[in-house]
GROMACS .gro file of C-alpha atoms in nm:
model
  290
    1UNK     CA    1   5.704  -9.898   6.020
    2UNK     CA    2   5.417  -9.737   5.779
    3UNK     CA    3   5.207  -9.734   6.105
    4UNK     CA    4   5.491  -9.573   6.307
    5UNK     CA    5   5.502  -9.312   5.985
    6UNK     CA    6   5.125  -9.234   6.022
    7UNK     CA    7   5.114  -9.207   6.343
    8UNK     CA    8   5.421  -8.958   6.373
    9UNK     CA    9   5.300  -8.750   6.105
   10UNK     CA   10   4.940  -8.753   6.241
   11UNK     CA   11   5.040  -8.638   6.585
   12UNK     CA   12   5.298  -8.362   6.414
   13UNK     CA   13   4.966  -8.222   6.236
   14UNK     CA   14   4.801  -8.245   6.587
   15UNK     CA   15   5.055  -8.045   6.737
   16UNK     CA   16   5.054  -7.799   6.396
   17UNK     CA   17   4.700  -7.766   6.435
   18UNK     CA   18   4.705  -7.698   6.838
   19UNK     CA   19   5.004  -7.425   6.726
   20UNK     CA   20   4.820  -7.255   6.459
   21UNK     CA   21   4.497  -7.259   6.659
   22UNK     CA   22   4.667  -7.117   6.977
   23UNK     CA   23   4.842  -6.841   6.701
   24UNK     CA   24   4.466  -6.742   6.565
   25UNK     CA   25   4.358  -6.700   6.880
   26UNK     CA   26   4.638  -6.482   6.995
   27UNK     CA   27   4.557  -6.306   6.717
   28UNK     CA   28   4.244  -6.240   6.747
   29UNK     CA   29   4.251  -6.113   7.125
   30UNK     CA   30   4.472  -5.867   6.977
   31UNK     CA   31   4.277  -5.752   6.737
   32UNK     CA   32   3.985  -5.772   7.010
   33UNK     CA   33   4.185  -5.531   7.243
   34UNK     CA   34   4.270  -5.293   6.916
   35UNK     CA   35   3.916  -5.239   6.810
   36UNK     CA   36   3.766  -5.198   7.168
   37UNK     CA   37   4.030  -4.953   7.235
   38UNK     CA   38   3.979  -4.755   6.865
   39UNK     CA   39   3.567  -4.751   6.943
   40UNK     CA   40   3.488  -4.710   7.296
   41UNK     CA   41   3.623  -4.398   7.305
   42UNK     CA   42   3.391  -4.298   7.007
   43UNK     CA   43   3.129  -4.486   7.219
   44UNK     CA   44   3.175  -4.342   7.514
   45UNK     CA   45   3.168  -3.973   7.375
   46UNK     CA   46   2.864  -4.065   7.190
   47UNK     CA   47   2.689  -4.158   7.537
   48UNK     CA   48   2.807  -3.855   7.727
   49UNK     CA   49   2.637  -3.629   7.461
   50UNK     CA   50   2.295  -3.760   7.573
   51UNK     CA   51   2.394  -3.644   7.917
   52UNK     CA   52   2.400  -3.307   8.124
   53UNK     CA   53   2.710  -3.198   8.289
   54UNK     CA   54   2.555  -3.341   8.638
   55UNK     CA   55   2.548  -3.678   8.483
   56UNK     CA   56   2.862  -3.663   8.273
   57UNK     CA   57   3.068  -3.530   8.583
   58UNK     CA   58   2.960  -3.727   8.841
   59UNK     CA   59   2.876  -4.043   8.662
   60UNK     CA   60   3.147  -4.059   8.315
   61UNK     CA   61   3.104  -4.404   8.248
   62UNK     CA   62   2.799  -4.505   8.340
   63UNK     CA   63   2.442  -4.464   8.084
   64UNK     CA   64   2.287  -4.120   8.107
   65UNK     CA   65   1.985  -4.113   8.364
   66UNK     CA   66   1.832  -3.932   8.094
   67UNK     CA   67   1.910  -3.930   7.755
   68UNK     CA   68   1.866  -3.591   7.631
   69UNK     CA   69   1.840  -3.567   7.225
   70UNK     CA   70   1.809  -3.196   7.267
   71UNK     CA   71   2.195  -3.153   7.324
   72UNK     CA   72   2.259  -3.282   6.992
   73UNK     CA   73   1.993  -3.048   6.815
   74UNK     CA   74   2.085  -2.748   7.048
   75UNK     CA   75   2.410  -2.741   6.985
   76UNK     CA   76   2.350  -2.811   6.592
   77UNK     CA   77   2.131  -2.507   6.607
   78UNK     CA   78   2.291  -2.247   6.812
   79UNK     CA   79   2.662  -2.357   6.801
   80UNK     CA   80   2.818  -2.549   6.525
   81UNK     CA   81   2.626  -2.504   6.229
   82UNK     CA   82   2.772  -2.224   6.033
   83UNK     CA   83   3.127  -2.366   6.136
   84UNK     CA   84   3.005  -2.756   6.010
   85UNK     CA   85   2.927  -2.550   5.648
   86UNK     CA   86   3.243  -2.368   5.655
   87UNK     CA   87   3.468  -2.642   5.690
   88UNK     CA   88   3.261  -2.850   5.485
   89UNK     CA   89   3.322  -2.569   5.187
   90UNK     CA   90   3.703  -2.534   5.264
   91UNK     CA   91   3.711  -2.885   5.254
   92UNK     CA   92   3.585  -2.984   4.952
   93UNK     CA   93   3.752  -2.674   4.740
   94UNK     CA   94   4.073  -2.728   4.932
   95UNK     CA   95   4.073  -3.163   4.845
   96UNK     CA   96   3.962  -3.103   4.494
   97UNK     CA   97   4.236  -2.835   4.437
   98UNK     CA   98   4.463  -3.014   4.563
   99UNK     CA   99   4.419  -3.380   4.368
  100UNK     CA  100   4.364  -3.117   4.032
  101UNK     CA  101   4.740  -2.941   4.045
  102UNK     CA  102   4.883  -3.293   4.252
  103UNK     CA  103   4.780  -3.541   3.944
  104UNK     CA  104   4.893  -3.261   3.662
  105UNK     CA  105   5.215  -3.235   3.860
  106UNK     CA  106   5.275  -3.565   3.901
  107UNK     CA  107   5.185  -3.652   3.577
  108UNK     CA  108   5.439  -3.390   3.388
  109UNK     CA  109   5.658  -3.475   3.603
  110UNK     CA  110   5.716  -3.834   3.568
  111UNK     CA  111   5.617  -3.838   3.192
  112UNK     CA  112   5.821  -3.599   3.028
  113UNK     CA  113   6.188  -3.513   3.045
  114UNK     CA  114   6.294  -3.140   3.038
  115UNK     CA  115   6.593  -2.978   3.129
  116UNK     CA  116   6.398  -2.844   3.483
  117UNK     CA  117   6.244  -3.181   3.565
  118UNK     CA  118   6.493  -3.282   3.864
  119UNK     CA  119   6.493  -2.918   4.006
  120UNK     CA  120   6.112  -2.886   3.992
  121UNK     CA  121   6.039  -3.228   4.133
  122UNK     CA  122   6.333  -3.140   4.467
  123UNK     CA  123   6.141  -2.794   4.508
  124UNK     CA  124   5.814  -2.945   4.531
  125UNK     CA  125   5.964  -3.221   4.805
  126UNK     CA  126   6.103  -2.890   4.994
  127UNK     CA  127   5.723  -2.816   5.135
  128UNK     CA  128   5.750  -3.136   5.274
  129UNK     CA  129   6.013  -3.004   5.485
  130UNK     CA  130   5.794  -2.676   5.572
  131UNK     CA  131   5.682  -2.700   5.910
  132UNK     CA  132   5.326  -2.468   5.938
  133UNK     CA  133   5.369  -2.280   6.244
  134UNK     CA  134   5.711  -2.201   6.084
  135UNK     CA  135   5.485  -2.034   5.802
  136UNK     CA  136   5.206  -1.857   5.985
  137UNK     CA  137   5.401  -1.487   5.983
  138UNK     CA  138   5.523  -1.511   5.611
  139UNK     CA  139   5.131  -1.632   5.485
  140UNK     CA  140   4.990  -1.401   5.681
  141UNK     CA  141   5.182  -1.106   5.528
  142UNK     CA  142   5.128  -1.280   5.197
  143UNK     CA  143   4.743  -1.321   5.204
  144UNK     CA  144   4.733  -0.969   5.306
  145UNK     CA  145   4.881  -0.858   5.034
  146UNK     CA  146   4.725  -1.048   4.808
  147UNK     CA  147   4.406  -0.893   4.971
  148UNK     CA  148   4.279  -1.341   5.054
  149UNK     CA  149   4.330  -1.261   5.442
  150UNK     CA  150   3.993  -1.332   5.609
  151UNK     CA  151   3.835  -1.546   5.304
  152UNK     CA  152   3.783  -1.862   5.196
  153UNK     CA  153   3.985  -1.857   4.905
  154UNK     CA  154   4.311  -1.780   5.149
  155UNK     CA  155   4.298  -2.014   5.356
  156UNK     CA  156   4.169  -2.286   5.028
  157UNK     CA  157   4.534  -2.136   4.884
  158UNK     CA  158   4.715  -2.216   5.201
  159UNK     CA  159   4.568  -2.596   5.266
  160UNK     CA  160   4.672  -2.653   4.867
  161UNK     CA  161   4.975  -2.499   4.963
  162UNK     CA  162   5.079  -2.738   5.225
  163UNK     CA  163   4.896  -3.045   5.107
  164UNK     CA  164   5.034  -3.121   4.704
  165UNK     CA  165   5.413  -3.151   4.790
  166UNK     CA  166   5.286  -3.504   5.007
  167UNK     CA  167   4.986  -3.580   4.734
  168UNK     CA  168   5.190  -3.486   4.442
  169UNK     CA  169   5.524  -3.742   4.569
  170UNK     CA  170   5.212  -3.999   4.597
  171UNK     CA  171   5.080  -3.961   4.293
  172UNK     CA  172   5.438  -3.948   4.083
  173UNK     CA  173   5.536  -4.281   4.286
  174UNK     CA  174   5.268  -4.449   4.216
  175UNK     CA  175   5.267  -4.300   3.756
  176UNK     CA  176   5.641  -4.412   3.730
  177UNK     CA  177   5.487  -4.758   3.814
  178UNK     CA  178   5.276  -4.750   3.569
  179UNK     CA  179   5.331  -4.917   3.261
  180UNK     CA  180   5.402  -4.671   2.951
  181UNK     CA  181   5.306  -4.933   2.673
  182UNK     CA  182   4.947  -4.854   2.693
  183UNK     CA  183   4.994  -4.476   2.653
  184UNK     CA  184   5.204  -4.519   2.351
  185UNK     CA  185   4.934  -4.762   2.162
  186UNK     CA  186   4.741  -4.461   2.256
  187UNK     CA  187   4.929  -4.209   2.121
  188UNK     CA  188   4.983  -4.420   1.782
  189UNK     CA  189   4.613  -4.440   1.756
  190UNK     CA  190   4.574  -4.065   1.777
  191UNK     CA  191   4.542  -3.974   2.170
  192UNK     CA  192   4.664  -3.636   2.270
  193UNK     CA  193   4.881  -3.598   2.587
  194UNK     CA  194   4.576  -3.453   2.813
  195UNK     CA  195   4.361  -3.741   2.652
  196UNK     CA  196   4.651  -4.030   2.799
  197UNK     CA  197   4.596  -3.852   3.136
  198UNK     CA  198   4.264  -3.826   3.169
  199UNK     CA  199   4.137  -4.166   3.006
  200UNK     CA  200   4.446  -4.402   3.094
  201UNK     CA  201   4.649  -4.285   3.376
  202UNK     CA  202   4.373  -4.123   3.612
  203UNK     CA  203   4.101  -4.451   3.553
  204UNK     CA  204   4.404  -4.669   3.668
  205UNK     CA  205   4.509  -4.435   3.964
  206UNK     CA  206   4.185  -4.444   4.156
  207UNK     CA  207   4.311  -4.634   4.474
  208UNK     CA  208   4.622  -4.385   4.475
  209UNK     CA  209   4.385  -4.025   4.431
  210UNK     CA  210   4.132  -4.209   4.681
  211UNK     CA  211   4.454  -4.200   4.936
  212UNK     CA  212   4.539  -3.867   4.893
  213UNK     CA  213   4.240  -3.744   4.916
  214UNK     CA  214   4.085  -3.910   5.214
  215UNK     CA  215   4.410  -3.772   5.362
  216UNK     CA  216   4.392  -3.429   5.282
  217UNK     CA  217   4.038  -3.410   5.391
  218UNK     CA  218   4.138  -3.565   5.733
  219UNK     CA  219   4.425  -3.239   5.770
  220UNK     CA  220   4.213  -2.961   5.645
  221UNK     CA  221   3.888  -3.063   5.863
  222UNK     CA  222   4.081  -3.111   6.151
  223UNK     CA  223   4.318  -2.827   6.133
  224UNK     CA  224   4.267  -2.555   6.377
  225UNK     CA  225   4.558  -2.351   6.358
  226UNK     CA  226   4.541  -2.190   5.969
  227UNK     CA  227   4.151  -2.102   6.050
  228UNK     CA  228   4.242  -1.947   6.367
  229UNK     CA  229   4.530  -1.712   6.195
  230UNK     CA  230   4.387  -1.659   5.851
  231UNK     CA  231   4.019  -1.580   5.934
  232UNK     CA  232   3.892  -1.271   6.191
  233UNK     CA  233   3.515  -1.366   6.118
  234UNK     CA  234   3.336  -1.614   6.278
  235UNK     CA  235   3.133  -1.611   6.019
  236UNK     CA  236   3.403  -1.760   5.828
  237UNK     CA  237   3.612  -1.992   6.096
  238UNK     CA  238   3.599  -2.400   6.058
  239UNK     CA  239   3.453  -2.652   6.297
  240UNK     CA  240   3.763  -2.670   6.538
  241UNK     CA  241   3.765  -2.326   6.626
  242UNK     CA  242   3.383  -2.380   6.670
  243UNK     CA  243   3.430  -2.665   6.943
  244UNK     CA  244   3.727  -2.491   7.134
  245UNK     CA  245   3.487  -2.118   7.095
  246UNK     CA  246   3.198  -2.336   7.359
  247UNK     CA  247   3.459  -2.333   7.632
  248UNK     CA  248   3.403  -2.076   7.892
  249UNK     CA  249   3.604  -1.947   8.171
  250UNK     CA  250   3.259  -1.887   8.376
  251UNK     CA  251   3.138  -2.261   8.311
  252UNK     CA  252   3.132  -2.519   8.012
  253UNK     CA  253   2.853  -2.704   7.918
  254UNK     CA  254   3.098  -3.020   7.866
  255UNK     CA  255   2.777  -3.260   7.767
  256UNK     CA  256   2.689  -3.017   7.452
  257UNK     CA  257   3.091  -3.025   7.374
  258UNK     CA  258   3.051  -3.370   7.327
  259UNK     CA  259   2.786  -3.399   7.133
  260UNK     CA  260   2.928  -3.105   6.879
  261UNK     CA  261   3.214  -3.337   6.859
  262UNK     CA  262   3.015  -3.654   6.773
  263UNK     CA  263   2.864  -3.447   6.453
  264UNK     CA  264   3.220  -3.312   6.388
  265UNK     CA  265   3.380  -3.673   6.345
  266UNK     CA  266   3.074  -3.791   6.176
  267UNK     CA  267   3.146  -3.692   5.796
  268UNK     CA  268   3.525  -3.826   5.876
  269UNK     CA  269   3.390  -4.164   5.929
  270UNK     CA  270   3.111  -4.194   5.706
  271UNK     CA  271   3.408  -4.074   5.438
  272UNK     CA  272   3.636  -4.330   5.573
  273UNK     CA  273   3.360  -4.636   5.543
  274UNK     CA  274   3.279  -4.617   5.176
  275UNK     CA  275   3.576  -4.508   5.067
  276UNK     CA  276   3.830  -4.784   5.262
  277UNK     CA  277   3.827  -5.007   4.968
  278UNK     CA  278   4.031  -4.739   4.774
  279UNK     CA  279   4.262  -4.627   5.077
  280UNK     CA  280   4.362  -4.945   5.178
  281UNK     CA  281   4.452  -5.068   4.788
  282UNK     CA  282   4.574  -4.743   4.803
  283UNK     CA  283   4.853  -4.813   5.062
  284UNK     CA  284   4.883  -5.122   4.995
  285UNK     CA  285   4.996  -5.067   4.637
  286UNK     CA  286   5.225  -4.758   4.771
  287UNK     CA  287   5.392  -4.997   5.058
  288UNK     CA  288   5.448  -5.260   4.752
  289UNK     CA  289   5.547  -5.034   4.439
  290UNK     CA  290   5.661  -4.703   4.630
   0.00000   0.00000   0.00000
């Protein structure tokens, strides 16, 4: 009978292990398929910079017959360059803006009870309901008015604008988690309200900020509608509007198009790899306690 027993139970972890090993490797095809389709596309734009519109059209799959670095450094030079530092300036002002008046609003809001508390937090959530092309005629009037139309610092005011109802509801989810225990030892011991937030609550909010940031920088580098509306210069128009200016009605040099577009996802990713630590506890932590 014992022998019966081990024998059973051996061939039940047998047919556990066959199970679990066909599961993995189901698994694993997927995620095979999943990354192949994320990165050849990035690949295969990558390779059809080094081409010429000859070689891209005729042959789009295939390795260039020549592989041309001066696509890459022409279009750098004589195309996207002044656009690259625009967006790169809106972008930073706009993200840092918008995690400064997101983690204040958050913070007041989910710490302290006042009469107004419920009706600012529900007007705040309200932009989240605020399509932008709904917008565009009512900011545009504004930013006149408030003589902003055709600088940075409109359309920094506009991204803010549209970007701390989302950030803000992040951040305030993620605070009411947050034990309150440690702020009031802190406050016995002599800590001021500003010194709670800025030496308790924003060192233990990193993966949250990291989230909403990354995420803001994503919308406001690739956003081509507010630079198109807010902004008459070139001199002062964002990467997007840089790409979609190269197209011609005479002829486009589709090769150079490419390439602009490999150096315009380039700071997206490099932001993405060293800060994924962050954005994934980040989400995680928001799918767990939100």
């Amino acid at each position: 009978m014992k022998r019966r027993r081990a024998r059973n139970m051996t061939g039940h972890k047998n047919r556990l292990s066959a199970s679990a090993l066909i599961v993995r490797t189901l698994i694993g095809a997927g995620m095979a398929v999943m990354l192949i389709g994320v990165f050849y596309p990035l690949f295969w734009m990558v390779l059809s910079g080094f081409k010429d519109n000859t070689g891209l059209l005729t042959n789009p799959f295939g390795l260039p017959d020549k592989w041309r670095f001066s696509n890459y450094v022409s279009i750098w030079n004589n195309g996207i360059r002044r656009y690259f530092f625009n967006s790169l300036v809106i972008t930073v002002l706009s993200s840092a803006l918008v995690a400064v008046v997101s983690s204040f609003a958050a913070f007041a809001l989910s710490r302290y009870r006042f009469r107004s508390r419920r009706f600012w937090f529900m007007y705040l959530l309200c932009g989240l309901m605020l399509a932008p092309q709904v917008s565009l005629i009512s900011n545009y009037k504004i930013l006149q008015g408030l003589h902003l139309y055709n600088s940075y610092a409109g359309l920094v005011f506009v991204y803010t604008a549209f970007r701390v109802p989302y950030t803000m509801f992040l951040m305030w989810s993620y605070f009411m988690t947050l034990p309150k225990d440690i702020e009031e030892a802190a406050c016995i011991d002599g800590c001021s309200s500003f010194q709670n937030f800025a030496h308790i609550l924003l060192p233990m909010s990193k993966p949250i900020m990291a989230t909403g940031t990354i995420l803001t920088v994503r919308y406001v580098w690739n956003d081509f509608l507010f630079s198109m509306v807010y902004t008459e210069s070139a001199a002062l128009r964002t990467i997007p509007y840089g790409l979609n200016a190269l197209k011609s009605e005479t002829g486009t040099e589709w090769a150079k198009l490419m390439a602009g577009m490999v150096i315009s996802a380039i700071p997206i990713i490099v932001l993405f790899t060293f800060t994924q630590k962050y954005f994934v506890r980040g989400l995680a932590v928001g799918a767990v306690k939100g």
